[in-house]
Amino acid sequence: MSKNENVNELNVLRAIAILGVLAVHATSASTLKLVKHDSFVVYNVINTLALFCVPAFVFLTGFTLFYHYGPGRRMRAGDWGDFYLRKLPQLIIPYVVFSVLYQLAKYGIASGFTLDLALLGQYAGKFGENLRDGTAYPHLYYILVAIQLYVMFPLFYYMARRWPRIGLGLIAVGFATQWFFFALHRIELHLPNKGTFAFTYFAPFMLGAFAGMYYPRFKAWVELRKGWQKKGFRVGAVLLWTIWAASALTYIAVWHITRINNKAMHPLWYEAGYNVFTFTSILVLLQGIYAWIGKGRSGRVYQALDLIGTLSFGIYLIHPGMLLLYRKLSPGIPLTGIYHAWIAGGFIFALIGSVVLLLLAYRFIPGASVVLGKVPVRFIGRHYPSPASIQAKPVQAERSRSRIEASKPEANRA
């Protein structure tokens, strides 16, 4: 298995995760509005099950970092400089640009799209705080989490080099760190925006780190088609799916009770439910994806998911604006059968609208990929810019890659 080979299954997981994000945002208002309606049960189930999405993206971040820059590749001081010059702008620039855009959108709605200098001053005064906390718009916190993980990555890299046999210990470190941070938050910190801190998602991040460092071993764990012949694998798979189903039902029940009674339960119910449910969801989804893709990749569903996965970063940035536009253009929908069609329409509009807008931006706006993420390989040509043409410090980046390739990779040892 080449260390630089693309893992197509992970791009499908990325697509499913962004669809989960859209499902959460498309149904969030309905879980409040429909509490006294029979359909509340359905919306609560959809909204709760889709909450796996952010931990899945964190897992993918950990996998990407350790798969391409794992301890088998020696990183020198100059390499880290090039790494950050190429990677951090890909997160920071979109984060700042879209924070400004969504802050302006909120001001425009609040002011009725008129010039209100006093109100504009209030929004401008809060911008620094919102940028710091990831609250310029509710979804932007995840990019702040990703930035933190990239900044901390050298620590994890050197930890993995220092203890090359750490193996499953990475996952144990992830759980221990996540729960220590939760206890610290409850006892001492009392953070108003706990979800904007990367430690909130450390278990899935370290699962991704393990998957990236020991990919052949991890792949053997999640390949149902090959592993099912072994009794130990069957026992492990049944146990995993049982824990997932139990945690999913429990977490759905927790949010059902919370929303019906409009009263929060003990924080441990939410933390434990979220942690166990989302962690096992990643593994269950991967088992399903590997089993499905193992049958072939020529279908239209796979091609659509592959495209959505490639565009997922841009979709993540744009889709709240699409949902906002959709809801402003169709207000006052009655709580009847048409309401459910309207909610489904919002999901579809946000997805298709985001994809179309991204492809148009890549086609007609030079350098759009700097803000919206990379152009899908299938669209690179004379009409779409190559990703290499917009990378910062291309000479230094190439020199860094040459140094890395020249070094002899050390064997991964579990």
PDB file of N, CA and C in Angstrom, residues 215-303:
ATOM      1  N   TYR A 215      -2.564   2.250   8.485  1.00  0.00           N
ATOM      2  CA  TYR A 215      -3.705   2.071   7.598  1.00  0.00           C
ATOM      3  C   TYR A 215      -3.960   0.620   7.185  1.00  0.00           C
ATOM      4  N   PRO A 216      -2.955  -0.168   6.810  1.00  0.00           N
ATOM      5  CA  PRO A 216      -3.249  -1.561   6.444  1.00  0.00           C
ATOM      6  C   PRO A 216      -3.949  -2.323   7.573  1.00  0.00           C
ATOM      7  N   ARG A 217      -3.507  -2.100   8.792  1.00  0.00           N
ATOM      8  CA  ARG A 217      -4.131  -2.768   9.943  1.00  0.00           C
ATOM      9  C   ARG A 217      -5.545  -2.249  10.164  1.00  0.00           C
ATOM     10  N   PHE A 218      -5.716  -0.944  10.075  1.00  0.00           N
ATOM     11  CA  PHE A 218      -7.041  -0.359  10.261  1.00  0.00           C
ATOM     12  C   PHE A 218      -8.003  -0.829   9.178  1.00  0.00           C
ATOM     13  N   LYS A 219      -7.516  -0.873   7.939  1.00  0.00           N
ATOM     14  CA  LYS A 219      -8.356  -1.305   6.830  1.00  0.00           C
ATOM     15  C   LYS A 219      -8.839  -2.735   7.044  1.00  0.00           C
ATOM     16  N   ALA A 220      -7.968  -3.582   7.583  1.00  0.00           N
ATOM     17  CA  ALA A 220      -8.358  -4.967   7.852  1.00  0.00           C
ATOM     18  C   ALA A 220      -9.481  -5.037   8.889  1.00  0.00           C
ATOM     19  N   TRP A 221      -9.538  -4.043   9.783  1.00  0.00           N
ATOM     20  CA  TRP A 221     -10.585  -4.004  10.815  1.00  0.00           C
ATOM     21  C   TRP A 221     -11.944  -3.663  10.222  1.00  0.00           C
ATOM     22  N   VAL A 222     -11.956  -2.827   9.201  1.00  0.00           N
ATOM     23  CA  VAL A 222     -13.235  -2.309   8.720  1.00  0.00           C
ATOM     24  C   VAL A 222     -13.707  -2.953   7.418  1.00  0.00           C
ATOM     25  N   GLU A 223     -12.934  -3.874   6.874  1.00  0.00           N
ATOM     26  CA  GLU A 223     -13.344  -4.542   5.639  1.00  0.00           C
ATOM     27  C   GLU A 223     -14.188  -5.770   5.974  1.00  0.00           C
ATOM     28  N   LEU A 224     -15.482  -5.595   5.981  1.00  0.00           N
ATOM     29  CA  LEU A 224     -16.392  -6.683   6.315  1.00  0.00           C
ATOM     30  C   LEU A 224     -16.257  -7.865   5.353  1.00  0.00           C
ATOM     31  N   ARG A 225     -16.116  -7.578   4.071  1.00  0.00           N
ATOM     32  CA  ARG A 225     -16.116  -8.631   3.050  1.00  0.00           C
ATOM     33  C   ARG A 225     -14.955  -9.609   3.243  1.00  0.00           C
ATOM     34  N   LYS A 226     -13.820  -9.111   3.702  1.00  0.00           N
ATOM     35  CA  LYS A 226     -12.659  -9.984   3.891  1.00  0.00           C
ATOM     36  C   LYS A 226     -12.590 -10.531   5.321  1.00  0.00           C
ATOM     37  N   GLY A 227     -12.935  -9.683   6.287  1.00  0.00           N
ATOM     38  CA  GLY A 227     -12.762 -10.093   7.678  1.00  0.00           C
ATOM     39  C   GLY A 227     -13.837 -11.011   8.211  1.00  0.00           C
ATOM     40  N   TRP A 228     -15.001 -11.050   7.546  1.00  0.00           N
ATOM     41  CA  TRP A 228     -16.127 -11.802   8.091  1.00  0.00           C
ATOM     42  C   TRP A 228     -15.850 -13.302   8.188  1.00  0.00           C
ATOM     43  N   GLN A 229     -14.863 -13.792   7.475  1.00  0.00           N
ATOM     44  CA  GLN A 229     -14.537 -15.212   7.520  1.00  0.00           C
ATOM     45  C   GLN A 229     -13.881 -15.611   8.841  1.00  0.00           C
ATOM     46  N   LYS A 230     -13.393 -14.641   9.590  1.00  0.00           N
ATOM     47  CA  LYS A 230     -12.716 -14.916  10.855  1.00  0.00           C
ATOM     48  C   LYS A 230     -13.693 -14.737  12.017  1.00  0.00           C
ATOM     49  N   LYS A 231     -13.684 -15.694  12.925  1.00  0.00           N
ATOM     50  CA  LYS A 231     -14.618 -15.657  14.047  1.00  0.00           C
ATOM     51  C   LYS A 231     -14.393 -14.415  14.922  1.00  0.00           C
ATOM     52  N   GLY A 232     -13.128 -14.104  15.193  1.00  0.00           N
ATOM     53  CA  GLY A 232     -12.823 -12.950  16.026  1.00  0.00           C
ATOM     54  C   GLY A 232     -13.340 -11.651  15.421  1.00  0.00           C
ATOM     55  N   PHE A 233     -13.222 -11.553  14.083  1.00  0.00           N
ATOM     56  CA  PHE A 233     -13.724 -10.364  13.392  1.00  0.00           C
ATOM     57  C   PHE A 233     -15.230 -10.283  13.520  1.00  0.00           C
ATOM     58  N   ARG A 234     -15.918 -11.429  13.336  1.00  0.00           N
ATOM     59  CA  ARG A 234     -17.383 -11.428  13.431  1.00  0.00           C
ATOM     60  C   ARG A 234     -17.846 -11.007  14.818  1.00  0.00           C
ATOM     61  N   VAL A 235     -17.180 -11.513  15.832  1.00  0.00           N
ATOM     62  CA  VAL A 235     -17.536 -11.141  17.209  1.00  0.00           C
ATOM     63  C   VAL A 235     -17.332  -9.642  17.421  1.00  0.00           C
ATOM     64  N   GLY A 236     -16.191  -9.121  16.951  1.00  0.00           N
ATOM     65  CA  GLY A 236     -15.910  -7.696  17.099  1.00  0.00           C
ATOM     66  C   GLY A 236     -16.900  -6.824  16.350  1.00  0.00           C
ATOM     67  N   ALA A 237     -17.264  -7.247  15.132  1.00  0.00           N
ATOM     68  CA  ALA A 237     -18.214  -6.475  14.325  1.00  0.00           C
ATOM     69  C   ALA A 237     -19.588  -6.450  14.972  1.00  0.00           C
ATOM     70  N   VAL A 238     -20.041  -7.599  15.471  1.00  0.00           N
ATOM     71  CA  VAL A 238     -21.347  -7.660  16.139  1.00  0.00           C
ATOM     72  C   VAL A 238     -21.333  -6.786  17.391  1.00  0.00           C
ATOM     73  N   LEU A 239     -20.239  -6.827  18.143  1.00  0.00           N
ATOM     74  CA  LEU A 239     -20.131  -6.002  19.345  1.00  0.00           C
ATOM     75  C   LEU A 239     -20.165  -4.520  18.987  1.00  0.00           C
ATOM     76  N   LEU A 240     -19.423  -4.142  17.934  1.00  0.00           N
ATOM     77  CA  LEU A 240     -19.403  -2.744  17.502  1.00  0.00           C
ATOM     78  C   LEU A 240     -20.791  -2.270  17.110  1.00  0.00           C
ATOM     79  N   TRP A 241     -21.477  -3.027  16.287  1.00  0.00           N
ATOM     80  CA  TRP A 241     -22.803  -2.620  15.823  1.00  0.00           C
ATOM     81  C   TRP A 241     -23.815  -2.606  16.968  1.00  0.00           C
ATOM     82  N   THR A 242     -23.648  -3.496  17.941  1.00  0.00           N
ATOM     83  CA  THR A 242     -24.538  -3.502  19.105  1.00  0.00           C
ATOM     84  C   THR A 242     -24.342  -2.247  19.937  1.00  0.00           C
ATOM     85  N   ILE A 243     -23.069  -1.892  20.183  1.00  0.00           N
ATOM     86  CA  ILE A 243     -22.778  -0.667  20.943  1.00  0.00           C
ATOM     87  C   ILE A 243     -23.281   0.551  20.195  1.00  0.00           C
ATOM     88  N   TRP A 244     -23.069   0.556  18.874  1.00  0.00           N
ATOM     89  CA  TRP A 244     -23.550   1.687  18.081  1.00  0.00           C
ATOM     90  C   TRP A 244     -25.068   1.826  18.171  1.00  0.00           C
ATOM     91  N   ALA A 245     -25.795   0.737  17.982  1.00  0.00           N
ATOM     92  CA  ALA A 245     -27.257   0.780  18.014  1.00  0.00           C
ATOM     93  C   ALA A 245     -27.759   1.218  19.389  1.00  0.00           C
ATOM     94  N   ALA A 246     -27.148   0.680  20.447  1.00  0.00           N
ATOM     95  CA  ALA A 246     -27.572   1.040  21.809  1.00  0.00           C
ATOM     96  C   ALA A 246     -27.291   2.509  22.091  1.00  0.00           C
ATOM     97  N   SER A 247     -26.114   2.986  21.694  1.00  0.00           N
ATOM     98  CA  SER A 247     -25.766   4.388  21.946  1.00  0.00           C
ATOM     99  C   SER A 247     -26.627   5.328  21.106  1.00  0.00           C
ATOM    100  N   ALA A 248     -26.942   4.907  19.869  1.00  0.00           N
ATOM    101  CA  ALA A 248     -27.793   5.737  19.008  1.00  0.00           C
ATOM    102  C   ALA A 248     -29.189   5.864  19.602  1.00  0.00           C
ATOM    103  N   LEU A 249     -29.777   4.752  20.025  1.00  0.00           N
ATOM    104  CA  LEU A 249     -31.108   4.791  20.619  1.00  0.00           C
ATOM    105  C   LEU A 249     -31.121   5.606  21.901  1.00  0.00           C
ATOM    106  N   THR A 250     -30.075   5.453  22.706  1.00  0.00           N
ATOM    107  CA  THR A 250     -29.988   6.227  23.955  1.00  0.00           C
ATOM    108  C   THR A 250     -29.866   7.716  23.674  1.00  0.00           C
ATOM    109  N   TYR A 251     -29.019   8.053  22.718  1.00  0.00           N
ATOM    110  CA  TYR A 251     -28.797   9.471  22.410  1.00  0.00           C
ATOM    111  C   TYR A 251     -30.054  10.099  21.802  1.00  0.00           C
ATOM    112  N   ILE A 252     -30.756   9.342  20.966  1.00  0.00           N
ATOM    113  CA  ILE A 252     -32.029   9.829  20.420  1.00  0.00           C
ATOM    114  C   ILE A 252     -33.029  10.068  21.549  1.00  0.00           C
ATOM    115  N   ALA A 253     -33.074   9.136  22.503  1.00  0.00           N
ATOM    116  CA  ALA A 253     -34.000   9.274  23.633  1.00  0.00           C
ATOM    117  C   ALA A 253     -33.646  10.482  24.494  1.00  0.00           C
ATOM    118  N   VAL A 254     -32.351  10.711  24.701  1.00  0.00           N
ATOM    119  CA  VAL A 254     -31.915  11.865  25.496  1.00  0.00           C
ATOM    120  C   VAL A 254     -32.406  13.162  24.876  1.00  0.00           C
ATOM    121  N   TRP A 255     -32.228  13.297  23.563  1.00  0.00           N
ATOM    122  CA  TRP A 255     -32.662  14.537  22.906  1.00  0.00           C
ATOM    123  C   TRP A 255     -34.182  14.609  22.776  1.00  0.00           C
ATOM    124  N   HIS A 256     -34.835  13.461  22.667  1.00  0.00           N
ATOM    125  CA  HIS A 256     -36.303  13.452  22.647  1.00  0.00           C
ATOM    126  C   HIS A 256     -36.847  14.000  23.968  1.00  0.00           C
ATOM    127  N   ILE A 257     -36.333  13.493  25.080  1.00  0.00           N
ATOM    128  CA  ILE A 257     -36.786  13.948  26.400  1.00  0.00           C
ATOM    129  C   ILE A 257     -36.454  15.418  26.607  1.00  0.00           C
ATOM    130  N   THR A 258     -35.255  15.820  26.190  1.00  0.00           N
ATOM    131  CA  THR A 258     -34.825  17.217  26.361  1.00  0.00           C
ATOM    132  C   THR A 258     -35.750  18.168  25.615  1.00  0.00           C
ATOM    133  N   ARG A 259     -36.050  17.830  24.376  1.00  0.00           N
ATOM    134  CA  ARG A 259     -36.856  18.732  23.552  1.00  0.00           C
ATOM    135  C   ARG A 259     -38.327  18.714  23.936  1.00  0.00           C
ATOM    136  N   ILE A 260     -38.835  17.561  24.309  1.00  0.00           N
ATOM    137  CA  ILE A 260     -40.230  17.476  24.722  1.00  0.00           C
ATOM    138  C   ILE A 260     -40.469  18.260  26.012  1.00  0.00           C
ATOM    139  N   ASN A 261     -39.548  18.101  26.959  1.00  0.00           N
ATOM    140  CA  ASN A 261     -39.703  18.763  28.263  1.00  0.00           C
ATOM    141  C   ASN A 261     -39.109  20.165  28.305  1.00  0.00           C
ATOM    142  N   ASN A 262     -38.361  20.534  27.234  1.00  0.00           N
ATOM    143  CA  ASN A 262     -37.688  21.834  27.195  1.00  0.00           C
ATOM    144  C   ASN A 262     -36.822  22.043  28.440  1.00  0.00           C
ATOM    145  N   LYS A 263     -36.134  20.984  28.826  1.00  0.00           N
ATOM    146  CA  LYS A 263     -35.310  21.036  30.027  1.00  0.00           C
ATOM    147  C   LYS A 263     -34.117  20.116  29.850  1.00  0.00           C
ATOM    148  N   ALA A 264     -32.934  20.613  30.182  1.00  0.00           N
ATOM    149  CA  ALA A 264     -31.709  19.833  29.994  1.00  0.00           C
ATOM    150  C   ALA A 264     -31.557  18.767  31.062  1.00  0.00           C
ATOM    151  N   MET A 265     -30.976  17.643  30.656  1.00  0.00           N
ATOM    152  CA  MET A 265     -30.628  16.578  31.583  1.00  0.00           C
ATOM    153  C   MET A 265     -29.203  16.817  32.103  1.00  0.00           C
ATOM    154  N   HIS A 266     -28.699  15.880  32.894  1.00  0.00           N
ATOM    155  CA  HIS A 266     -27.334  16.017  33.396  1.00  0.00           C
ATOM    156  C   HIS A 266     -26.363  16.011  32.221  1.00  0.00           C
ATOM    157  N   PRO A 267     -25.331  16.870  32.231  1.00  0.00           N
ATOM    158  CA  PRO A 267     -24.401  16.973  31.092  1.00  0.00           C
ATOM    159  C   PRO A 267     -23.740  15.651  30.706  1.00  0.00           C
ATOM    160  N   LEU A 268     -23.603  14.722  31.645  1.00  0.00           N
ATOM    161  CA  LEU A 268     -22.968  13.453  31.308  1.00  0.00           C
ATOM    162  C   LEU A 268     -23.759  12.673  30.256  1.00  0.00           C
ATOM    163  N   TRP A 269     -25.076  12.811  30.253  1.00  0.00           N
ATOM    164  CA  TRP A 269     -25.886  12.128  29.253  1.00  0.00           C
ATOM    165  C   TRP A 269     -25.521  12.594  27.843  1.00  0.00           C
ATOM    166  N   TYR A 270     -25.315  13.887  27.687  1.00  0.00           N
ATOM    167  CA  TYR A 270     -24.990  14.440  26.370  1.00  0.00           C
ATOM    168  C   TYR A 270     -23.548  14.111  25.980  1.00  0.00           C
ATOM    169  N   GLU A 271     -22.624  14.261  26.927  1.00  0.00           N
ATOM    170  CA  GLU A 271     -21.217  14.029  26.616  1.00  0.00           C
ATOM    171  C   GLU A 271     -20.953  12.563  26.290  1.00  0.00           C
ATOM    172  N   ALA A 272     -21.438  11.664  27.154  1.00  0.00           N
ATOM    173  CA  ALA A 272     -21.205  10.243  26.929  1.00  0.00           C
ATOM    174  C   ALA A 272     -21.950   9.756  25.688  1.00  0.00           C
ATOM    175  N   GLY A 273     -23.197  10.206  25.540  1.00  0.00           N
ATOM    176  CA  GLY A 273     -23.973   9.798  24.371  1.00  0.00           C
ATOM    177  C   GLY A 273     -23.324  10.247  23.079  1.00  0.00           C
ATOM    178  N   TYR A 274     -22.899  11.501  23.059  1.00  0.00           N
ATOM    179  CA  TYR A 274     -22.265  12.050  21.865  1.00  0.00           C
ATOM    180  C   TYR A 274     -20.955  11.331  21.567  1.00  0.00           C
ATOM    181  N   ASN A 275     -20.151  11.113  22.604  1.00  0.00           N
ATOM    182  CA  ASN A 275     -18.839  10.513  22.418  1.00  0.00           C
ATOM    183  C   ASN A 275     -18.954   9.082  21.883  1.00  0.00           C
ATOM    184  N   VAL A 276     -19.755   8.248  22.534  1.00  0.00           N
ATOM    185  CA  VAL A 276     -19.862   6.846  22.139  1.00  0.00           C
ATOM    186  C   VAL A 276     -20.582   6.712  20.796  1.00  0.00           C
ATOM    187  N   PHE A 277     -21.689   7.439  20.645  1.00  0.00           N
ATOM    188  CA  PHE A 277     -22.466   7.329  19.408  1.00  0.00           C
ATOM    189  C   PHE A 277     -21.658   7.785  18.196  1.00  0.00           C
ATOM    190  N   THR A 278     -21.025   8.947  18.270  1.00  0.00           N
ATOM    191  CA  THR A 278     -20.303   9.462  17.098  1.00  0.00           C
ATOM    192  C   THR A 278     -19.053   8.638  16.801  1.00  0.00           C
ATOM    193  N   PHE A 279     -18.357   8.172  17.835  1.00  0.00           N
ATOM    194  CA  PHE A 279     -17.148   7.370  17.639  1.00  0.00           C
ATOM    195  C   PHE A 279     -17.490   6.068  16.929  1.00  0.00           C
ATOM    196  N   THR A 280     -18.516   5.368  17.415  1.00  0.00           N
ATOM    197  CA  THR A 280     -18.898   4.099  16.785  1.00  0.00           C
ATOM    198  C   THR A 280     -19.540   4.327  15.422  1.00  0.00           C
ATOM    199  N   SER A 281     -20.197   5.481  15.231  1.00  0.00           N
ATOM    200  CA  SER A 281     -20.796   5.781  13.923  1.00  0.00           C
ATOM    201  C   SER A 281     -19.743   5.837  12.832  1.00  0.00           C
ATOM    202  N   ILE A 282     -18.576   6.409  13.147  1.00  0.00           N
ATOM    203  CA  ILE A 282     -17.498   6.498  12.162  1.00  0.00           C
ATOM    204  C   ILE A 282     -17.078   5.100  11.705  1.00  0.00           C
ATOM    205  N   LEU A 283     -16.899   4.192  12.662  1.00  0.00           N
ATOM    206  CA  LEU A 283     -16.467   2.838  12.335  1.00  0.00           C
ATOM    207  C   LEU A 283     -17.552   2.065  11.584  1.00  0.00           C
ATOM    208  N   VAL A 284     -18.801   2.208  12.020  1.00  0.00           N
ATOM    209  CA  VAL A 284     -19.906   1.524  11.350  1.00  0.00           C
ATOM    210  C   VAL A 284     -20.054   2.020   9.915  1.00  0.00           C
ATOM    211  N   LEU A 285     -19.979   3.334   9.733  1.00  0.00           N
ATOM    212  CA  LEU A 285     -20.082   3.890   8.387  1.00  0.00           C
ATOM    213  C   LEU A 285     -18.948   3.394   7.493  1.00  0.00           C
ATOM    214  N   LEU A 286     -17.743   3.345   8.041  1.00  0.00           N
ATOM    215  CA  LEU A 286     -16.608   2.884   7.245  1.00  0.00           C
ATOM    216  C   LEU A 286     -16.768   1.413   6.856  1.00  0.00           C
ATOM    217  N   GLN A 287     -17.282   0.596   7.763  1.00  0.00           N
ATOM    218  CA  GLN A 287     -17.518  -0.795   7.398  1.00  0.00           C
ATOM    219  C   GLN A 287     -18.522  -0.897   6.252  1.00  0.00           C
ATOM    220  N   GLY A 288     -19.571  -0.100   6.330  1.00  0.00           N
ATOM    221  CA  GLY A 288     -20.551  -0.098   5.244  1.00  0.00           C
ATOM    222  C   GLY A 288     -19.974   0.414   3.943  1.00  0.00           C
ATOM    223  N   ILE A 289     -19.171   1.467   4.019  1.00  0.00           N
ATOM    224  CA  ILE A 289     -18.579   2.057   2.813  1.00  0.00           C
ATOM    225  C   ILE A 289     -17.613   1.092   2.146  1.00  0.00           C
ATOM    226  N   TYR A 290     -16.737   0.463   2.946  1.00  0.00           N
ATOM    227  CA  TYR A 290     -15.772  -0.479   2.367  1.00  0.00           C
ATOM    228  C   TYR A 290     -16.481  -1.670   1.741  1.00  0.00           C
ATOM    229  N   ALA A 291     -17.551  -2.150   2.379  1.00  0.00           N
ATOM    230  CA  ALA A 291     -18.304  -3.275   1.817  1.00  0.00           C
ATOM    231  C   ALA A 291     -18.970  -2.880   0.512  1.00  0.00           C
ATOM    232  N   TRP A 292     -19.489  -1.647   0.453  1.00  0.00           N
ATOM    233  CA  TRP A 292     -20.186  -1.177  -0.754  1.00  0.00           C
ATOM    234  C   TRP A 292     -19.210  -0.917  -1.894  1.00  0.00           C
ATOM    235  N   ILE A 293     -18.135  -0.184  -1.602  1.00  0.00           N
ATOM    236  CA  ILE A 293     -17.179   0.175  -2.654  1.00  0.00           C
ATOM    237  C   ILE A 293     -16.433  -1.057  -3.144  1.00  0.00           C
ATOM    238  N   GLY A 294     -16.316  -2.070  -2.278  1.00  0.00           N
ATOM    239  CA  GLY A 294     -15.645  -3.292  -2.699  1.00  0.00           C
ATOM    240  C   GLY A 294     -16.309  -3.949  -3.886  1.00  0.00           C
ATOM    241  N   LYS A 295     -17.577  -3.607  -4.148  1.00  0.00           N
ATOM    242  CA  LYS A 295     -18.302  -4.168  -5.289  1.00  0.00           C
ATOM    243  C   LYS A 295     -18.041  -3.402  -6.584  1.00  0.00           C
ATOM    244  N   GLY A 296     -17.357  -2.246  -6.489  1.00  0.00           N
ATOM    245  CA  GLY A 296     -17.055  -1.475  -7.697  1.00  0.00           C
ATOM    246  C   GLY A 296     -17.328  -0.001  -7.498  1.00  0.00           C
ATOM    247  N   ARG A 297     -16.708   0.834  -8.354  1.00  0.00           N
ATOM    248  CA  ARG A 297     -16.812   2.289  -8.204  1.00  0.00           C
ATOM    249  C   ARG A 297     -17.357   2.952  -9.455  1.00  0.00           C
ATOM    250  N   SER A 298     -18.049   2.223 -10.276  1.00  0.00           N
ATOM    251  CA  SER A 298     -18.479   2.788 -11.548  1.00  0.00           C
ATOM    252  C   SER A 298     -19.886   3.380 -11.499  1.00  0.00           C
ATOM    253  N   GLY A 299     -20.610   3.179 -10.410  1.00  0.00           N
ATOM    254  CA  GLY A 299     -21.985   3.629 -10.345  1.00  0.00           C
ATOM    255  C   GLY A 299     -22.111   5.133 -10.219  1.00  0.00           C
ATOM    256  N   ARG A 300     -23.274   5.650 -10.606  1.00  0.00           N
ATOM    257  CA  ARG A 300     -23.511   7.091 -10.530  1.00  0.00           C
ATOM    258  C   ARG A 300     -23.581   7.584  -9.095  1.00  0.00           C
ATOM    259  N   VAL A 301     -24.085   6.739  -8.205  1.00  0.00           N
ATOM    260  CA  VAL A 301     -24.156   7.142  -6.796  1.00  0.00           C
ATOM    261  C   VAL A 301     -22.754   7.371  -6.252  1.00  0.00           C
ATOM    262  N   TYR A 302     -21.843   6.445  -6.566  1.00  0.00           N
ATOM    263  CA  TYR A 302     -20.464   6.625  -6.113  1.00  0.00           C
ATOM    264  C   TYR A 302     -19.854   7.894  -6.699  1.00  0.00           C
ATOM    265  N   GLN A 303     -20.056   8.124  -7.993  1.00  0.00           N
ATOM    266  CA  GLN A 303     -19.491   9.310  -8.635  1.00  0.00           C
ATOM    267  C   GLN A 303     -20.045  10.590  -8.017  1.00  0.00           C
TER     268      GLN A 303
END
